[in-house]
Short mmCIF file of C-alpha atoms in Angstrom, two decimals:
data_model
loop_
_atom_site.label_atom_id
_atom_site.label_comp_id
_atom_site.label_asym_id
_atom_site.label_seq_id
_atom_site.Cartn_x
_atom_site.Cartn_y
_atom_site.Cartn_z
CA UNK A 203 0.00 0.00 0.00
CA UNK A 204 1.47 3.33 -1.10
CA UNK A 205 0.18 5.25 1.94
CA UNK A 206 1.97 2.84 4.25
CA UNK A 207 5.26 3.31 2.36
CA UNK A 208 5.02 7.11 2.34
CA UNK A 209 4.15 7.15 6.05
CA UNK A 210 7.81 6.42 6.85
CA UNK A 211 8.53 9.91 5.50
CA UNK A 212 5.45 11.80 6.70
CA UNK A 213 2.30 10.83 8.67
CA UNK A 214 -0.72 10.32 6.37
CA UNK A 215 -4.16 10.95 7.89
CA UNK A 216 -6.80 8.67 6.37
CA UNK A 217 -9.78 9.25 8.68
CA UNK A 218 -11.03 12.02 10.98
CA UNK A 219 -14.26 12.21 12.95
CA UNK A 220 -15.78 14.44 15.59
CA UNK A 221 -16.90 12.44 18.60
CA UNK A 222 -19.08 13.65 21.47
CA UNK A 223 -16.84 11.88 24.02
CA UNK A 224 -13.39 12.22 22.48
CA UNK A 225 -13.71 15.47 20.49
CA UNK A 226 -11.60 14.49 17.47
CA UNK A 227 -10.64 10.94 16.52
CA UNK A 228 -8.03 10.44 13.78
CA UNK A 229 -6.62 7.37 12.08
CA UNK A 230 -3.17 7.95 10.58
CA UNK A 231 -0.49 5.94 8.84
CA UNK A 232 2.75 6.69 10.75
CA UNK A 233 6.05 4.86 10.31
CA UNK A 234 4.33 2.02 8.47
CA UNK A 235 1.58 1.36 11.00
CA UNK A 236 -1.96 2.58 11.58
CA UNK A 237 -2.36 4.62 14.77
CA UNK A 238 -5.40 6.09 16.49
CA UNK A 239 -5.10 9.59 17.94
CA UNK A 240 -7.27 12.12 19.72
CA UNK A 241 -6.77 15.86 19.28
CA UNK A 242 -3.64 16.07 21.44
CA UNK A 243 -2.41 12.55 22.16
CA UNK A 244 -1.91 9.01 20.90
CA UNK A 245 -4.87 6.77 21.86
CA UNK A 246 -3.85 3.41 20.42
CA UNK A 247 -0.89 1.80 18.68
CA UNK A 248 2.23 3.95 18.31
CA UNK A 249 3.68 5.17 21.63
CA UNK A 250 0.73 3.98 23.71
CA UNK A 251 1.19 0.39 22.56
CA UNK A 252 4.88 0.60 23.54
CA UNK A 253 3.98 1.92 27.00
CA UNK A 254 1.42 -0.79 27.80
CA UNK A 255 3.61 -3.53 26.29
CA UNK A 256 6.35 -2.38 28.69
CA UNK A 257 3.89 -2.74 31.59
CA UNK A 258 2.79 -6.22 30.49
CA UNK A 259 6.41 -7.29 30.13
CA UNK A 260 7.03 -6.15 33.70
CA UNK A 261 4.12 -8.29 34.94
CA UNK A 262 5.57 -11.17 32.90
CA UNK A 263 4.23 -12.83 29.77
CA UNK A 264 4.40 -16.23 31.49
CA UNK A 265 2.11 -14.94 34.27
CA UNK A 266 -0.31 -13.50 31.71
CA UNK A 267 -0.54 -16.78 29.78
CA UNK A 268 -1.80 -18.50 32.95
CA UNK A 269 -4.62 -15.96 33.48
CA UNK A 270 -8.31 -16.70 32.82
CA UNK A 271 -9.90 -13.26 32.58
CA UNK A 272 -8.50 -9.80 31.82
CA UNK A 273 -10.47 -6.56 32.19
CA UNK A 274 -9.56 -3.49 30.15
CA UNK A 275 -11.06 -0.17 31.23
CA UNK A 276 -10.72 2.15 28.21
CA UNK A 277 -10.43 0.30 24.89
CA UNK A 278 -9.94 3.02 22.23
CA UNK A 279 -8.42 1.25 19.20
CA UNK A 280 -7.52 -1.84 21.21
CA UNK A 281 -3.74 -1.87 20.80
CA UNK A 282 -3.16 -3.52 24.19
CA UNK A 283 -5.68 -6.22 23.19
CA UNK A 284 -3.64 -6.85 20.02
CA UNK A 285 -0.49 -7.12 22.16
CA UNK A 286 -2.19 -9.67 24.43
CA UNK A 287 -3.63 -11.78 21.59
CA UNK A 288 -1.06 -11.47 18.79
CA UNK A 289 2.24 -11.08 20.66
CA UNK A 290 1.71 -12.81 24.01
CA UNK A 291 -0.77 -15.33 22.47
CA UNK A 292 -3.10 -15.03 25.44
CA UNK A 293 -6.05 -17.43 25.08
CA UNK A 294 -8.29 -16.43 28.01
CA UNK A 295 -11.27 -14.08 28.10
CA UNK A 296 -10.87 -10.31 27.63
CA UNK A 297 -13.61 -7.88 28.66
CA UNK A 298 -13.16 -4.37 27.25
CA UNK A 299 -15.17 -1.44 28.65
CA UNK A 300 -15.35 1.69 26.47
CA UNK A 301 -17.65 4.68 26.96
CA UNK A 302 -17.41 5.96 23.36
CA UNK A 303 -19.31 3.87 20.77
CA UNK A 304 -17.67 5.89 17.95
CA UNK A 305 -14.29 4.65 19.15
CA UNK A 306 -15.38 1.00 18.95
CA UNK A 307 -16.85 1.49 15.47
CA UNK A 308 -13.49 2.87 14.28
CA UNK A 309 -11.56 0.11 16.12
CA UNK A 310 -13.67 -2.51 14.32
CA UNK A 311 -13.34 -0.83 10.92
CA UNK A 312 -9.62 -0.05 10.91
CA UNK A 313 -8.11 -2.42 13.49
CA UNK A 314 -10.41 -5.51 13.16
CA UNK A 315 -11.23 -5.60 16.85
CA UNK A 316 -14.51 -7.40 16.15
CA UNK A 317 -12.54 -10.36 14.70
CA UNK A 318 -11.09 -11.25 18.13
CA UNK A 319 -13.25 -14.14 19.35
CA UNK A 320 -12.29 -14.06 23.04
CA UNK A 321 -13.07 -10.33 23.35
CA UNK A 322 -16.31 -8.98 24.79
CA UNK A 323 -16.84 -5.22 24.34
CA UNK A 324 -19.18 -3.42 26.74
CA UNK A 325 -20.21 0.17 26.04
CA UNK A 326 -20.33 1.68 29.51
CA UNK A 327 -18.71 4.19 31.83
CA UNK A 328 -15.70 2.60 33.59
CA UNK A 329 -16.87 3.86 36.99
CA UNK A 330 -20.37 2.41 36.54
CA UNK A 331 -19.04 -0.90 35.25
CA UNK A 332 -16.65 -1.34 38.17
CA UNK A 333 -19.51 -0.80 40.61
CA UNK A 334 -21.78 -3.32 38.85
CA UNK A 335 -19.52 -6.19 37.79
CA UNK A 336 -19.77 -9.45 39.74
CA UNK A 337 -16.69 -10.97 38.09
CA UNK A 338 -13.15 -11.31 39.44
CA UNK A 339 -10.16 -10.71 37.20
CA UNK A 340 -6.51 -11.79 37.02
CA UNK A 341 -5.46 -8.52 35.41
CA UNK A 342 -7.19 -5.13 35.26
CA UNK A 343 -5.72 -2.62 32.81
CA UNK A 344 -6.82 0.99 33.44
CA UNK A 345 -6.27 3.19 30.39
CA UNK A 346 -9.00 5.83 30.67
CA UNK A 347 -8.42 9.22 29.07
CA UNK A 348 -10.47 12.04 27.60
CA UNK A 349 -7.85 13.42 25.21
CA UNK A 350 -5.03 14.36 27.66
CA UNK A 351 -7.29 14.55 30.74
CA UNK A 352 -7.78 11.73 33.21
CA UNK A 353 -11.14 11.65 35.04
CA UNK A 354 -10.74 12.45 38.75
CA UNK A 355 -12.66 9.35 39.86
CA UNK A 356 -9.73 7.12 38.79
CA UNK A 357 -7.66 8.43 41.71
CA UNK A 358 -10.37 8.49 44.37
CA UNK A 359 -9.90 6.02 47.21
CA UNK A 360 -13.40 4.56 46.79
CA UNK A 361 -12.76 3.65 43.15
CA UNK A 362 -9.24 2.36 43.82
CA UNK A 363 -10.49 0.16 46.66
CA UNK A 364 -13.32 -1.20 44.50
CA UNK A 365 -10.98 -2.04 41.60
CA UNK A 366 -8.57 -3.78 43.97
CA UNK A 367 -11.48 -5.84 45.38
CA UNK A 368 -12.13 -7.25 41.87
CA UNK A 369 -8.71 -8.92 41.70
CA UNK A 370 -8.23 -12.65 42.07
CA UNK A 371 -5.34 -13.84 44.26
CA UNK A 372 -1.97 -12.97 42.70
CA UNK A 373 -3.86 -10.66 40.31
CA UNK A 374 -2.47 -7.41 38.90
CA UNK A 375 -3.62 -3.88 38.10
CA UNK A 376 -1.76 -2.05 35.32
CA UNK A 377 -2.67 1.65 35.51
CA UNK A 378 -1.51 4.02 32.76
CA UNK A 379 -1.36 7.61 34.03
CA UNK A 380 -0.44 10.92 32.41
CA UNK A 381 1.94 13.31 34.15
CA UNK A 382 1.85 16.89 32.84
CA UNK A 383 2.86 18.85 35.96
CA UNK A 384 4.04 18.51 39.55
CA UNK A 385 0.46 18.23 40.83
CA UNK A 386 0.14 14.99 38.83
CA UNK A 387 3.33 13.63 40.44
CA UNK A 388 1.86 14.36 43.88
CA UNK A 389 -1.46 12.78 42.83
CA UNK A 390 0.26 9.52 41.81
CA UNK A 391 2.30 9.32 45.02
CA UNK A 392 -0.87 9.88 47.09
CA UNK A 393 -2.67 7.18 45.07
CA UNK A 394 0.05 4.61 45.81
CA UNK A 395 0.27 5.61 49.50
CA UNK A 396 -3.43 4.74 49.94
CA UNK A 397 -3.10 1.16 48.63
CA UNK A 398 -3.38 -1.37 51.48
CA UNK A 399 0.20 -2.64 51.85
CA UNK A 400 -0.94 -5.71 53.82
CA UNK A 401 -2.89 -7.03 50.81
CA UNK A 402 -1.11 -5.45 47.84
CA UNK A 403 2.31 -4.45 46.61
CA UNK A 404 2.52 -1.37 44.39
CA UNK A 405 5.21 0.34 42.35
CA UNK A 406 5.72 3.00 39.69
CA UNK A 407 7.78 1.87 36.70
CA UNK A 408 10.60 4.07 35.38
CA UNK A 409 9.13 6.13 32.57
CA UNK A 410 9.85 5.22 28.95
CA UNK A 411 7.74 8.11 27.64
CA UNK A 412 8.04 11.59 29.16
CA UNK A 413 4.40 12.05 30.15
CA UNK A 414 3.24 8.51 30.93
CA UNK A 415 3.80 6.76 34.23
CA UNK A 416 2.70 3.16 34.80
CA UNK A 417 1.57 1.99 38.22
CA UNK A 418 1.52 -1.77 38.90
CA UNK A 419 -0.41 -3.22 41.85
CA UNK A 420 -0.26 -6.93 42.75
CA UNK A 421 -2.57 -8.73 45.16
CA UNK A 422 -0.34 -10.75 47.45
CA UNK A 423 -2.80 -11.92 50.14
#
């Protein structure tokens, strides 16, 4: 495809849509791969896929292969799902929760998300879903953004405690956060300090992208 070849020289935008939830959604050929972007940041594939792959590698591919059920809060184009299925060859169930139906339509059209048999997509607010779900998960990936903003509820103790309660024994949370100023650094440190250290271990990974910091929580008891 000629667009793919030229994208090594210059990004080539092939789709743009206004979305009520995400403002602008764009699909672009960049460096030979399709990426999904919002107005100001990468939403799927590209740098975001590298960040979440780094987090999954830290948890350990061997650990992931032994899991039964993974929950993804914030699907966008589904790049982390592709990493799980195509690269790690994970065979268990994946539940993806995404608030923006436009995003899922684009993910199906351009990234073939609807071809992944073990994936169940639920259109819902992440906060509402976490309150309602009766399931327990081996891994919960939190990747919820509105462009470059992160909803405040993600860092509230009530939500954090609820998400932690959904983990199976030896389960993990992989939380992708955006750091744009010192207040965000303080926010992340406060978030980690509130995790119950008797039941969970928590750590921040060294950053591989300037503005993204990954938090990993493991249930140890």
